[in-house]
mmCIF file with all atom_site columns, C-alpha atoms and ligand atoms in Angstrom:
data_model
loop_
_atom_site.group_PDB
_atom_site.id
_atom_site.type_symbol
_atom_site.label_atom_id
_atom_site.label_alt_id
_atom_site.label_comp_id
_atom_site.label_asym_id
_atom_site.label_entity_id
_atom_site.label_seq_id
_atom_site.pdbx_PDB_ins_code
_atom_site.Cartn_x
_atom_site.Cartn_y
_atom_site.Cartn_z
_atom_site.occupancy
_atom_site.B_iso_or_equiv
_atom_site.pdbx_formal_charge
_atom_site.auth_seq_id
_atom_site.auth_comp_id
_atom_site.auth_asym_id
_atom_site.auth_atom_id
_atom_site.pdbx_PDB_model_num
ATOM   1   C CA  . MET A 1 1   ? 105.094 74.041 84.551  1.00 0.00 ? 27  MET A CA  1
ATOM   2   C CA  . ASN A 1 2   ? 108.630 74.553 85.916  1.00 0.00 ? 28  ASN A CA  1
ATOM   3   C CA  . GLU A 1 3   ? 109.669 75.123 89.540  1.00 0.00 ? 29  GLU A CA  1
ATOM   4   C CA  . LYS A 1 4   ? 109.831 78.900 89.120  1.00 0.00 ? 30  LYS A CA  1
ATOM   5   C CA  . GLN A 1 5   ? 106.319 79.046 87.685  1.00 0.00 ? 31  GLN A CA  1
ATOM   6   C CA  . LYS A 1 6   ? 105.020 76.777 90.445  1.00 0.00 ? 32  LYS A CA  1
ATOM   7   C CA  . LYS A 1 7   ? 106.526 79.052 93.073  1.00 0.00 ? 33  LYS A CA  1
ATOM   8   C CA  . GLU A 1 8   ? 105.086 82.148 91.470  1.00 0.00 ? 34  GLU A CA  1
ATOM   9   C CA  . ILE A 1 9   ? 101.600 80.644 91.233  1.00 0.00 ? 35  ILE A CA  1
ATOM   10  C CA  . GLY A 1 10  ? 101.943 79.361 94.804  1.00 0.00 ? 36  GLY A CA  1
ATOM   11  C CA  . LYS A 1 11  ? 102.688 82.876 96.061  1.00 0.00 ? 37  LYS A CA  1
ATOM   12  C CA  . PHE A 1 12  ? 99.719  84.231 94.156  1.00 0.00 ? 38  PHE A CA  1
ATOM   13  C CA  . LEU A 1 13  ? 97.517  81.525 95.679  1.00 0.00 ? 39  LEU A CA  1
ATOM   14  C CA  . SER A 1 14  ? 98.656  82.562 99.169  1.00 0.00 ? 40  SER A CA  1
ATOM   15  C CA  . LEU A 1 15  ? 97.692  86.134 98.419  1.00 0.00 ? 41  LEU A CA  1
ATOM   16  C CA  . ILE A 1 16  ? 94.249  85.125 97.157  1.00 0.00 ? 42  ILE A CA  1
ATOM   17  C CA  . LEU A 1 17  ? 93.434  82.362 99.624  1.00 0.00 ? 43  LEU A CA  1
ATOM   18  C CA  . ARG A 1 18  ? 94.857  83.964 102.785 1.00 0.00 ? 44  ARG A CA  1
ATOM   19  C CA  . HIS A 1 19  ? 94.781  87.712 102.409 1.00 0.00 ? 45  HIS A CA  1
ATOM   20  C CA  . SER A 1 20  ? 92.898  89.308 99.557  1.00 0.00 ? 46  SER A CA  1
ATOM   21  C CA  . PRO A 1 21  ? 90.541  87.214 97.417  1.00 0.00 ? 47  PRO A CA  1
ATOM   22  C CA  . GLU A 1 22  ? 89.113  90.507 96.125  1.00 0.00 ? 48  GLU A CA  1
ATOM   23  C CA  . THR A 1 23  ? 92.290  90.851 94.013  1.00 0.00 ? 49  THR A CA  1
ATOM   24  C CA  . ILE A 1 24  ? 90.576  88.529 91.513  1.00 0.00 ? 50  ILE A CA  1
ATOM   25  C CA  . GLN A 1 25  ? 87.011  89.252 92.682  1.00 0.00 ? 51  GLN A CA  1
ATOM   26  C CA  . ILE A 1 26  ? 86.537  85.788 94.056  1.00 0.00 ? 52  ILE A CA  1
ATOM   27  C CA  . LYS A 1 27  ? 84.613  84.974 97.245  1.00 0.00 ? 53  LYS A CA  1
ATOM   28  C CA  . LEU A 1 28  ? 85.792  82.444 99.797  1.00 0.00 ? 54  LEU A CA  1
ATOM   29  C CA  . ASP A 1 29  ? 83.122  80.682 101.815 1.00 0.00 ? 55  ASP A CA  1
ATOM   30  C CA  . GLU A 1 30  ? 83.063  80.960 105.607 1.00 0.00 ? 56  GLU A CA  1
ATOM   31  C CA  . ASN A 1 31  ? 85.471  78.042 105.866 1.00 0.00 ? 57  ASN A CA  1
ATOM   32  C CA  . GLY A 1 32  ? 87.969  79.632 103.506 1.00 0.00 ? 58  GLY A CA  1
ATOM   33  C CA  . TRP A 1 33  ? 87.198  77.522 100.421 1.00 0.00 ? 59  TRP A CA  1
ATOM   34  C CA  . ALA A 1 34  ? 87.347  78.882 96.874  1.00 0.00 ? 60  ALA A CA  1
ATOM   35  C CA  . ASP A 1 35  ? 85.710  77.143 93.939  1.00 0.00 ? 61  ASP A CA  1
ATOM   36  C CA  . THR A 1 36  ? 88.602  75.574 92.000  1.00 0.00 ? 62  THR A CA  1
ATOM   37  C CA  . ALA A 1 37  ? 87.228  76.158 88.482  1.00 0.00 ? 63  ALA A CA  1
ATOM   38  C CA  . GLU A 1 38  ? 86.359  79.755 89.306  1.00 0.00 ? 64  GLU A CA  1
ATOM   39  C CA  . LEU A 1 39  ? 89.818  80.325 90.784  1.00 0.00 ? 65  LEU A CA  1
ATOM   40  C CA  . ILE A 1 40  ? 91.495  79.008 87.638  1.00 0.00 ? 66  ILE A CA  1
ATOM   41  C CA  . SER A 1 41  ? 89.399  81.154 85.308  1.00 0.00 ? 67  SER A CA  1
ATOM   42  C CA  . ARG A 1 42  ? 89.726  84.322 87.391  1.00 0.00 ? 68  ARG A CA  1
ATOM   43  C CA  . CYS A 1 43  ? 93.496  83.871 87.760  1.00 0.00 ? 69  CYS A CA  1
ATOM   44  C CA  . ALA A 1 44  ? 93.768  83.394 83.974  1.00 0.00 ? 70  ALA A CA  1
ATOM   45  C CA  . LYS A 1 45  ? 92.077  86.751 83.470  1.00 0.00 ? 71  LYS A CA  1
ATOM   46  C CA  . ARG A 1 46  ? 94.879  88.284 85.562  1.00 0.00 ? 72  ARG A CA  1
ATOM   47  C CA  . GLY A 1 47  ? 97.547  86.616 83.405  1.00 0.00 ? 73  GLY A CA  1
ATOM   48  C CA  . LYS A 1 48  ? 98.182  83.796 85.907  1.00 0.00 ? 74  LYS A CA  1
ATOM   49  C CA  . THR A 1 49  ? 97.473  80.824 83.705  1.00 0.00 ? 75  THR A CA  1
ATOM   50  C CA  . PHE A 1 50  ? 97.452  77.267 85.017  1.00 0.00 ? 76  PHE A CA  1
ATOM   51  C CA  . THR A 1 51  ? 95.365  74.135 84.625  1.00 0.00 ? 77  THR A CA  1
ATOM   52  C CA  . GLN A 1 52  ? 93.559  71.954 87.143  1.00 0.00 ? 78  GLN A CA  1
ATOM   53  C CA  . GLU A 1 53  ? 96.446  69.462 86.816  1.00 0.00 ? 79  GLU A CA  1
ATOM   54  C CA  . ASP A 1 54  ? 98.992  72.217 87.510  1.00 0.00 ? 80  ASP A CA  1
ATOM   55  C CA  . LEU A 1 55  ? 97.041  73.192 90.592  1.00 0.00 ? 81  LEU A CA  1
ATOM   56  C CA  . GLU A 1 56  ? 96.896  69.589 91.791  1.00 0.00 ? 82  GLU A CA  1
ATOM   57  C CA  . GLU A 1 57  ? 100.665 69.363 91.385  1.00 0.00 ? 83  GLU A CA  1
ATOM   58  C CA  . ILE A 1 58  ? 101.202 72.601 93.301  1.00 0.00 ? 84  ILE A CA  1
ATOM   59  C CA  . VAL A 1 59  ? 99.000  71.415 96.161  1.00 0.00 ? 85  VAL A CA  1
ATOM   60  C CA  . ARG A 1 60  ? 100.729 68.013 96.226  1.00 0.00 ? 86  ARG A CA  1
ATOM   61  C CA  . THR A 1 61  ? 104.312 69.253 96.049  1.00 0.00 ? 87  THR A CA  1
ATOM   62  C CA  . ASN A 1 62  ? 104.163 72.502 98.025  1.00 0.00 ? 88  ASN A CA  1
ATOM   63  C CA  . ASP A 1 63  ? 107.063 72.529 100.503 1.00 0.00 ? 89  ASP A CA  1
ATOM   64  C CA  . LYS A 1 64  ? 104.891 73.448 103.462 1.00 0.00 ? 90  LYS A CA  1
ATOM   65  C CA  . GLN A 1 65  ? 101.637 71.854 102.283 1.00 0.00 ? 91  GLN A CA  1
ATOM   66  C CA  . ARG A 1 66  ? 100.114 75.312 102.365 1.00 0.00 ? 92  ARG A CA  1
ATOM   67  C CA  . TYR A 1 67  ? 96.954  74.429 100.421 1.00 0.00 ? 93  TYR A CA  1
ATOM   68  C CA  . ALA A 1 68  ? 94.359  71.676 100.485 1.00 0.00 ? 94  ALA A CA  1
ATOM   69  C CA  . PHE A 1 69  ? 91.535  70.475 98.249  1.00 0.00 ? 95  PHE A CA  1
ATOM   70  C CA  . ASN A 1 70  ? 88.183  69.158 99.401  1.00 0.00 ? 96  ASN A CA  1
ATOM   71  C CA  . GLU A 1 71  ? 87.501  65.478 98.735  1.00 0.00 ? 97  GLU A CA  1
ATOM   72  C CA  . ASP A 1 72  ? 86.694  65.857 95.019  1.00 0.00 ? 98  ASP A CA  1
ATOM   73  C CA  . ASN A 1 73  ? 89.139  68.718 94.267  1.00 0.00 ? 99  ASN A CA  1
ATOM   74  C CA  . THR A 1 74  ? 86.338  71.139 93.388  1.00 0.00 ? 100 THR A CA  1
ATOM   75  C CA  . LYS A 1 75  ? 87.331  73.458 96.233  1.00 0.00 ? 101 LYS A CA  1
ATOM   76  C CA  . ILE A 1 76  ? 90.689  74.694 97.472  1.00 0.00 ? 102 ILE A CA  1
ATOM   77  C CA  . ARG A 1 77  ? 91.836  76.626 100.551 1.00 0.00 ? 103 ARG A CA  1
ATOM   78  C CA  . ALA A 1 78  ? 94.948  77.576 102.507 1.00 0.00 ? 104 ALA A CA  1
ATOM   79  C CA  . ASN A 1 79  ? 95.667  75.378 105.525 1.00 0.00 ? 105 ASN A CA  1
ATOM   80  C CA  . GLN A 1 80  ? 96.744  78.327 107.693 1.00 0.00 ? 106 GLN A CA  1
ATOM   81  C CA  . GLY A 1 81  ? 98.289  81.797 107.579 1.00 0.00 ? 107 GLY A CA  1
ATOM   82  C CA  . HIS A 1 82  ? 95.126  83.810 106.933 1.00 0.00 ? 108 HIS A CA  1
ATOM   83  C CA  . SER A 1 83  ? 94.725  87.473 107.700 1.00 0.00 ? 109 SER A CA  1
ATOM   84  C CA  . ILE A 1 84  ? 91.079  87.421 106.619 1.00 0.00 ? 110 ILE A CA  1
ATOM   85  C CA  . GLU A 1 85  ? 88.613  85.869 108.996 1.00 0.00 ? 111 GLU A CA  1
ATOM   86  C CA  . VAL A 1 86  ? 87.801  82.270 108.104 1.00 0.00 ? 112 VAL A CA  1
ATOM   87  C CA  . ASP A 1 87  ? 86.675  79.310 110.174 1.00 0.00 ? 113 ASP A CA  1
ATOM   88  C CA  . LEU A 1 88  ? 89.090  76.477 109.450 1.00 0.00 ? 114 LEU A CA  1
ATOM   89  C CA  . ALA A 1 89  ? 87.518  74.258 112.124 1.00 0.00 ? 115 ALA A CA  1
ATOM   90  C CA  . LEU A 1 90  ? 91.036  73.862 113.482 1.00 0.00 ? 116 LEU A CA  1
ATOM   91  C CA  . LYS A 1 91  ? 91.647  70.908 115.729 1.00 0.00 ? 117 LYS A CA  1
ATOM   92  C CA  . THR A 1 92  ? 92.769  71.640 119.257 1.00 0.00 ? 118 THR A CA  1
ATOM   93  C CA  . ALA A 1 93  ? 95.764  69.619 120.338 1.00 0.00 ? 119 ALA A CA  1
ATOM   94  C CA  . GLU A 1 94  ? 98.079  69.167 123.278 1.00 0.00 ? 120 GLU A CA  1
ATOM   95  C CA  . PRO A 1 95  ? 101.350 70.886 122.411 1.00 0.00 ? 121 PRO A CA  1
ATOM   96  C CA  . PRO A 1 96  ? 104.810 69.527 123.152 1.00 0.00 ? 122 PRO A CA  1
ATOM   97  C CA  . GLU A 1 97  ? 106.610 71.014 126.140 1.00 0.00 ? 123 GLU A CA  1
ATOM   98  C CA  . PHE A 1 98  ? 108.395 73.575 123.980 1.00 0.00 ? 124 PHE A CA  1
ATOM   99  C CA  . LEU A 1 99  ? 107.547 75.268 120.693 1.00 0.00 ? 125 LEU A CA  1
ATOM   100 C CA  . PHE A 1 100 ? 109.665 77.778 118.764 1.00 0.00 ? 126 PHE A CA  1
ATOM   101 C CA  . HIS A 1 101 ? 109.063 81.138 117.159 1.00 0.00 ? 127 HIS A CA  1
ATOM   102 C CA  . GLY A 1 102 ? 111.441 82.737 114.684 1.00 0.00 ? 128 GLY A CA  1
ATOM   103 C CA  . THR A 1 103 ? 111.552 86.512 114.675 1.00 0.00 ? 129 THR A CA  1
ATOM   104 C CA  . VAL A 1 104 ? 114.144 89.292 114.343 1.00 0.00 ? 130 VAL A CA  1
ATOM   105 C CA  . SER A 1 105 ? 115.903 91.420 116.985 1.00 0.00 ? 131 SER A CA  1
ATOM   106 C CA  . LYS A 1 106 ? 114.016 94.639 116.230 1.00 0.00 ? 132 LYS A CA  1
ATOM   107 C CA  . PHE A 1 107 ? 110.776 93.019 117.484 1.00 0.00 ? 133 PHE A CA  1
ATOM   108 C CA  . VAL A 1 108 ? 112.234 91.488 120.645 1.00 0.00 ? 134 VAL A CA  1
ATOM   109 C CA  . GLU A 1 109 ? 111.775 94.478 122.926 1.00 0.00 ? 135 GLU A CA  1
ATOM   110 C CA  . ALA A 1 110 ? 108.086 94.745 122.065 1.00 0.00 ? 136 ALA A CA  1
ATOM   111 C CA  . ILE A 1 111 ? 107.676 90.982 122.466 1.00 0.00 ? 137 ILE A CA  1
ATOM   112 C CA  . ARG A 1 112 ? 109.264 91.188 125.931 1.00 0.00 ? 138 ARG A CA  1
ATOM   113 C CA  . LYS A 1 113 ? 106.598 93.707 126.879 1.00 0.00 ? 139 LYS A CA  1
ATOM   114 C CA  . GLU A 1 114 ? 103.497 92.424 125.070 1.00 0.00 ? 140 GLU A CA  1
ATOM   115 C CA  . GLY A 1 115 ? 104.332 88.796 124.429 1.00 0.00 ? 141 GLY A CA  1
ATOM   116 C CA  . LEU A 1 116 ? 103.783 87.307 120.981 1.00 0.00 ? 142 LEU A CA  1
ATOM   117 C CA  . GLN A 1 117 ? 100.738 88.798 119.297 1.00 0.00 ? 143 GLN A CA  1
ATOM   118 C CA  . LYS A 1 118 ? 99.046  87.585 116.129 1.00 0.00 ? 144 LYS A CA  1
ATOM   119 C CA  . MET A 1 119 ? 99.643  90.932 114.427 1.00 0.00 ? 145 MET A CA  1
ATOM   120 C CA  . SER A 1 120 ? 97.849  90.863 111.057 1.00 0.00 ? 146 SER A CA  1
ATOM   121 C CA  . ARG A 1 121 ? 97.156  87.121 111.044 1.00 0.00 ? 147 ARG A CA  1
ATOM   122 C CA  . GLN A 1 122 ? 94.487  85.059 112.793 1.00 0.00 ? 148 GLN A CA  1
ATOM   123 C CA  . HIS A 1 123 ? 96.920  83.355 115.183 1.00 0.00 ? 149 HIS A CA  1
ATOM   124 C CA  . VAL A 1 124 ? 100.459 83.394 116.503 1.00 0.00 ? 150 VAL A CA  1
ATOM   125 C CA  . HIS A 1 125 ? 102.425 80.799 114.507 1.00 0.00 ? 151 HIS A CA  1
ATOM   126 C CA  . LEU A 1 126 ? 104.762 78.419 116.319 1.00 0.00 ? 152 LEU A CA  1
ATOM   127 C CA  . SER A 1 127 ? 107.006 75.616 115.049 1.00 0.00 ? 153 SER A CA  1
ATOM   128 C CA  . GLU A 1 128 ? 107.805 72.263 116.533 1.00 0.00 ? 154 GLU A CA  1
ATOM   129 C CA  . ASP A 1 129 ? 111.453 72.446 115.498 1.00 0.00 ? 155 ASP A CA  1
ATOM   130 C CA  . LYS A 1 130 ? 114.084 75.159 115.631 1.00 0.00 ? 156 LYS A CA  1
ATOM   131 C CA  . THR A 1 131 ? 115.064 74.758 111.988 1.00 0.00 ? 157 THR A CA  1
ATOM   132 C CA  . THR A 1 132 ? 111.597 75.738 110.806 1.00 0.00 ? 158 THR A CA  1
ATOM   133 C CA  . ALA A 1 133 ? 111.530 78.687 113.224 1.00 0.00 ? 159 ALA A CA  1
ATOM   134 C CA  . GLU A 1 134 ? 114.895 79.776 111.830 1.00 0.00 ? 160 GLU A CA  1
ATOM   135 C CA  . LYS A 1 135 ? 113.484 79.773 108.315 1.00 0.00 ? 161 LYS A CA  1
ATOM   136 C CA  . VAL A 1 136 ? 110.471 81.794 109.416 1.00 0.00 ? 162 VAL A CA  1
ATOM   137 C CA  . GLY A 1 137 ? 112.706 84.372 111.136 1.00 0.00 ? 163 GLY A CA  1
ATOM   138 C CA  . SER A 1 138 ? 115.108 84.522 108.157 1.00 0.00 ? 164 SER A CA  1
ATOM   139 C CA  . ARG A 1 139 ? 112.321 85.974 106.005 1.00 0.00 ? 165 ARG A CA  1
ATOM   140 C CA  . ARG A 1 140 ? 112.948 89.249 107.857 1.00 0.00 ? 166 ARG A CA  1
ATOM   141 C CA  . GLY A 1 141 ? 116.712 89.215 108.533 1.00 0.00 ? 167 GLY A CA  1
ATOM   142 C CA  . VAL A 1 142 ? 119.009 87.491 110.999 1.00 0.00 ? 168 VAL A CA  1
ATOM   143 C CA  . PRO A 1 143 ? 116.699 85.097 112.854 1.00 0.00 ? 169 PRO A CA  1
ATOM   144 C CA  . VAL A 1 144 ? 116.206 85.225 116.610 1.00 0.00 ? 170 VAL A CA  1
ATOM   145 C CA  . ILE A 1 145 ? 114.624 82.068 118.003 1.00 0.00 ? 171 ILE A CA  1
ATOM   146 C CA  . LEU A 1 146 ? 112.321 82.332 120.989 1.00 0.00 ? 172 LEU A CA  1
ATOM   147 C CA  . THR A 1 147 ? 111.409 79.252 123.008 1.00 0.00 ? 173 THR A CA  1
ATOM   148 C CA  . VAL A 1 148 ? 107.800 79.075 124.139 1.00 0.00 ? 174 VAL A CA  1
ATOM   149 C CA  . ARG A 1 149 ? 106.967 76.977 127.203 1.00 0.00 ? 175 ARG A CA  1
ATOM   150 C CA  . SER A 1 150 ? 103.871 75.591 125.548 1.00 0.00 ? 176 SER A CA  1
ATOM   151 C CA  . GLY A 1 151 ? 103.463 72.687 127.946 1.00 0.00 ? 177 GLY A CA  1
ATOM   152 C CA  . GLU A 1 152 ? 103.116 75.131 130.814 1.00 0.00 ? 178 GLU A CA  1
ATOM   153 C CA  . MET A 1 153 ? 100.680 77.277 128.834 1.00 0.00 ? 179 MET A CA  1
ATOM   154 C CA  . HIS A 1 154 ? 98.557  74.240 128.084 1.00 0.00 ? 180 HIS A CA  1
ATOM   155 C CA  . GLN A 1 155 ? 98.561  73.281 131.767 1.00 0.00 ? 181 GLN A CA  1
ATOM   156 C CA  . ASP A 1 156 ? 97.368  76.788 132.539 1.00 0.00 ? 182 ASP A CA  1
ATOM   157 C CA  . GLY A 1 157 ? 94.407  76.268 130.199 1.00 0.00 ? 183 GLY A CA  1
ATOM   158 C CA  . VAL A 1 158 ? 95.606  77.980 127.033 1.00 0.00 ? 184 VAL A CA  1
ATOM   159 C CA  . VAL A 1 159 ? 94.195  76.378 123.870 1.00 0.00 ? 185 VAL A CA  1
ATOM   160 C CA  . PHE A 1 160 ? 96.507  75.332 121.009 1.00 0.00 ? 186 PHE A CA  1
ATOM   161 C CA  . TYR A 1 161 ? 95.547  74.278 117.505 1.00 0.00 ? 187 TYR A CA  1
ATOM   162 C CA  . LEU A 1 162 ? 97.503  72.168 115.043 1.00 0.00 ? 188 LEU A CA  1
ATOM   163 C CA  . SER A 1 163 ? 96.884  73.052 111.402 1.00 0.00 ? 189 SER A CA  1
ATOM   164 C CA  . GLU A 1 164 ? 96.600  70.406 108.685 1.00 0.00 ? 190 GLU A CA  1
ATOM   165 C CA  . ASN A 1 165 ? 100.168 71.211 107.684 1.00 0.00 ? 191 ASN A CA  1
ATOM   166 C CA  . GLY A 1 166 ? 101.694 70.911 111.135 1.00 0.00 ? 192 GLY A CA  1
ATOM   167 C CA  . VAL A 1 167 ? 101.880 74.551 112.222 1.00 0.00 ? 193 VAL A CA  1
ATOM   168 C CA  . TRP A 1 168 ? 101.012 75.178 115.893 1.00 0.00 ? 194 TRP A CA  1
ATOM   169 C CA  . LEU A 1 169 ? 98.654  78.094 116.404 1.00 0.00 ? 195 LEU A CA  1
ATOM   170 C CA  . THR A 1 170 ? 97.454  79.969 119.457 1.00 0.00 ? 196 THR A CA  1
ATOM   171 C CA  . ASP A 1 171 ? 95.816  83.326 120.181 1.00 0.00 ? 197 ASP A CA  1
ATOM   172 C CA  . GLN A 1 172 ? 98.771  84.920 121.932 1.00 0.00 ? 198 GLN A CA  1
ATOM   173 C CA  . VAL A 1 173 ? 101.805 84.020 124.005 1.00 0.00 ? 199 VAL A CA  1
ATOM   174 C CA  . PRO A 1 174 ? 102.210 86.140 127.151 1.00 0.00 ? 200 PRO A CA  1
ATOM   175 C CA  . ALA A 1 175 ? 105.847 87.113 127.732 1.00 0.00 ? 201 ALA A CA  1
ATOM   176 C CA  . LYS A 1 176 ? 106.053 85.104 130.944 1.00 0.00 ? 202 LYS A CA  1
ATOM   177 C CA  . TYR A 1 177 ? 105.965 81.877 128.908 1.00 0.00 ? 203 TYR A CA  1
ATOM   178 C CA  . ILE A 1 178 ? 108.809 82.896 126.594 1.00 0.00 ? 204 ILE A CA  1
ATOM   179 C CA  . ASN A 1 179 ? 112.488 82.042 127.113 1.00 0.00 ? 205 ASN A CA  1
ATOM   180 C CA  . PHE A 1 180 ? 114.408 84.846 125.408 1.00 0.00 ? 206 PHE A CA  1
HETATM 181 C C1  . HQG B 2 .   ? 106.314 89.634 115.177 1.00 0.00 ? 322 HQG B C1  1
HETATM 182 C C2  . HQG B 2 .   ? 104.950 81.955 107.024 1.00 0.00 ? 322 HQG B C2  1
HETATM 183 C C3  . HQG B 2 .   ? 106.227 93.199 117.692 1.00 0.00 ? 322 HQG B C3  1
HETATM 184 C C4  . HQG B 2 .   ? 106.538 88.188 114.882 1.00 0.00 ? 322 HQG B C4  1
HETATM 185 C C5  . HQG B 2 .   ? 105.867 81.467 108.083 1.00 0.00 ? 322 HQG B C5  1
HETATM 186 C C6  . HQG B 2 .   ? 106.694 88.219 113.380 1.00 0.00 ? 322 HQG B C6  1
HETATM 187 C C7  . HQG B 2 .   ? 104.956 81.226 109.250 1.00 0.00 ? 322 HQG B C7  1
HETATM 188 C C8  . HQG B 2 .   ? 105.724 91.061 117.120 1.00 0.00 ? 322 HQG B C8  1
HETATM 189 C C9  . HQG B 2 .   ? 105.785 89.334 112.951 1.00 0.00 ? 322 HQG B C9  1
HETATM 190 C C10 . HQG B 2 .   ? 103.812 82.136 109.000 1.00 0.00 ? 322 HQG B C10 1
HETATM 191 C C11 . HQG B 2 .   ? 104.974 90.888 118.305 1.00 0.00 ? 322 HQG B C11 1
HETATM 192 C C12 . HQG B 2 .   ? 104.461 88.837 112.386 1.00 0.00 ? 322 HQG B C12 1
HETATM 193 C C13 . HQG B 2 .   ? 103.736 83.212 110.027 1.00 0.00 ? 322 HQG B C13 1
HETATM 194 C C14 . HQG B 2 .   ? 104.890 91.983 119.186 1.00 0.00 ? 322 HQG B C14 1
HETATM 195 C C15 . HQG B 2 .   ? 104.869 89.059 117.198 1.00 0.00 ? 322 HQG B C15 1
HETATM 196 N N1  . HQG B 2 .   ? 105.538 93.111 118.836 1.00 0.00 ? 322 HQG B N1  1
HETATM 197 N N2  . HQG B 2 .   ? 106.342 92.199 116.815 1.00 0.00 ? 322 HQG B N2  1
HETATM 198 N N3  . HQG B 2 .   ? 104.209 91.930 120.326 1.00 0.00 ? 322 HQG B N3  1
HETATM 199 N N4  . HQG B 2 .   ? 104.464 89.645 118.316 1.00 0.00 ? 322 HQG B N4  1
HETATM 200 N N5  . HQG B 2 .   ? 105.649 89.887 116.463 1.00 0.00 ? 322 HQG B N5  1
HETATM 201 O O1  . HQG B 2 .   ? 104.329 86.952 109.076 1.00 0.00 ? 322 HQG B O1  1
HETATM 202 O O2  . HQG B 2 .   ? 105.210 84.063 112.547 1.00 0.00 ? 322 HQG B O2  1
HETATM 203 O O3  . HQG B 2 .   ? 105.627 80.609 104.342 1.00 0.00 ? 322 HQG B O3  1
HETATM 204 O O4  . HQG B 2 .   ? 102.396 87.503 110.632 1.00 0.00 ? 322 HQG B O4  1
HETATM 205 O O5  . HQG B 2 .   ? 107.696 87.695 115.544 1.00 0.00 ? 322 HQG B O5  1
HETATM 206 O O6  . HQG B 2 .   ? 106.567 80.341 107.673 1.00 0.00 ? 322 HQG B O6  1
HETATM 207 O O7  . HQG B 2 .   ? 106.585 85.530 110.954 1.00 0.00 ? 322 HQG B O7  1
HETATM 208 O O8  . HQG B 2 .   ? 103.681 82.168 104.397 1.00 0.00 ? 322 HQG B O8  1
HETATM 209 O O9  . HQG B 2 .   ? 104.086 85.877 111.358 1.00 0.00 ? 322 HQG B O9  1
HETATM 210 O O10 . HQG B 2 .   ? 108.022 88.499 113.000 1.00 0.00 ? 322 HQG B O10 1
HETATM 211 O O11 . HQG B 2 .   ? 104.510 79.917 109.404 1.00 0.00 ? 322 HQG B O11 1
HETATM 212 O O12 . HQG B 2 .   ? 103.333 79.689 104.634 1.00 0.00 ? 322 HQG B O12 1
HETATM 213 O O13 . HQG B 2 .   ? 105.498 90.088 114.124 1.00 0.00 ? 322 HQG B O13 1
HETATM 214 O O14 . HQG B 2 .   ? 104.017 82.695 107.723 1.00 0.00 ? 322 HQG B O14 1
HETATM 215 O O15 . HQG B 2 .   ? 104.333 80.904 106.397 1.00 0.00 ? 322 HQG B O15 1
HETATM 216 O O16 . HQG B 2 .   ? 104.728 88.280 111.118 1.00 0.00 ? 322 HQG B O16 1
HETATM 217 O O17 . HQG B 2 .   ? 104.943 83.950 110.058 1.00 0.00 ? 322 HQG B O17 1
HETATM 218 P P1  . HQG B 2 .   ? 103.824 87.169 110.449 1.00 0.00 ? 322 HQG B P1  1
HETATM 219 P P2  . HQG B 2 .   ? 105.304 84.856 111.294 1.00 0.00 ? 322 HQG B P2  1
HETATM 220 P P3  . HQG B 2 .   ? 104.243 80.826 104.842 1.00 0.00 ? 322 HQG B P3  1
#
């Protein structure tokens, strides 16, 4: 499996495991897990052919560690980024003083008014470093980086979660905690 194929399968896995498992008529359990063997066979029926070993390589080498197996590799799920409701049993954590969010200028006015909202996902996604936030923003155009005063939010009682792959998540960020 070459890099291009790995990327293509990875994107398909994100679609299935985060947004629409019904695309291949698979069911995720309440914690977001899909049965690995069933995933492989249902993907194959849709022309996305890969083996268990391919999948293990994708999970191991994915640039953002987007997916995880259970202890015996019989189940797989996405570590974060879901739009469907799943209980990831996310761990709460104390955030650093500042976290970053990459967006684009056309959203800034709304963010000034409403703060950062989770939109179609389960959480607002924040990064620990500006470079990552820049990459996130670049998906939509010229990135605009917002600085979130997460330490202050935490002091005020707002809960933060840290996903298995190091993404900071929270329910919303009121505008008063954002440095534009
Ligand atoms: C914006 C990728 C208007 C927000 C990335 C963003 C990330 C508002 C967009 C992960 C708003 C939502 C998540 C408001 C927020 N008014 N626009 N009040 N509040 N927005 O994709 O953070 O590569 O759901 O700025 O790397 O861009 O897929 O969130 O532009 O970690 O693993 O609404 O997805 O990860 O977009 O990206 P998204 P995001 P993967």
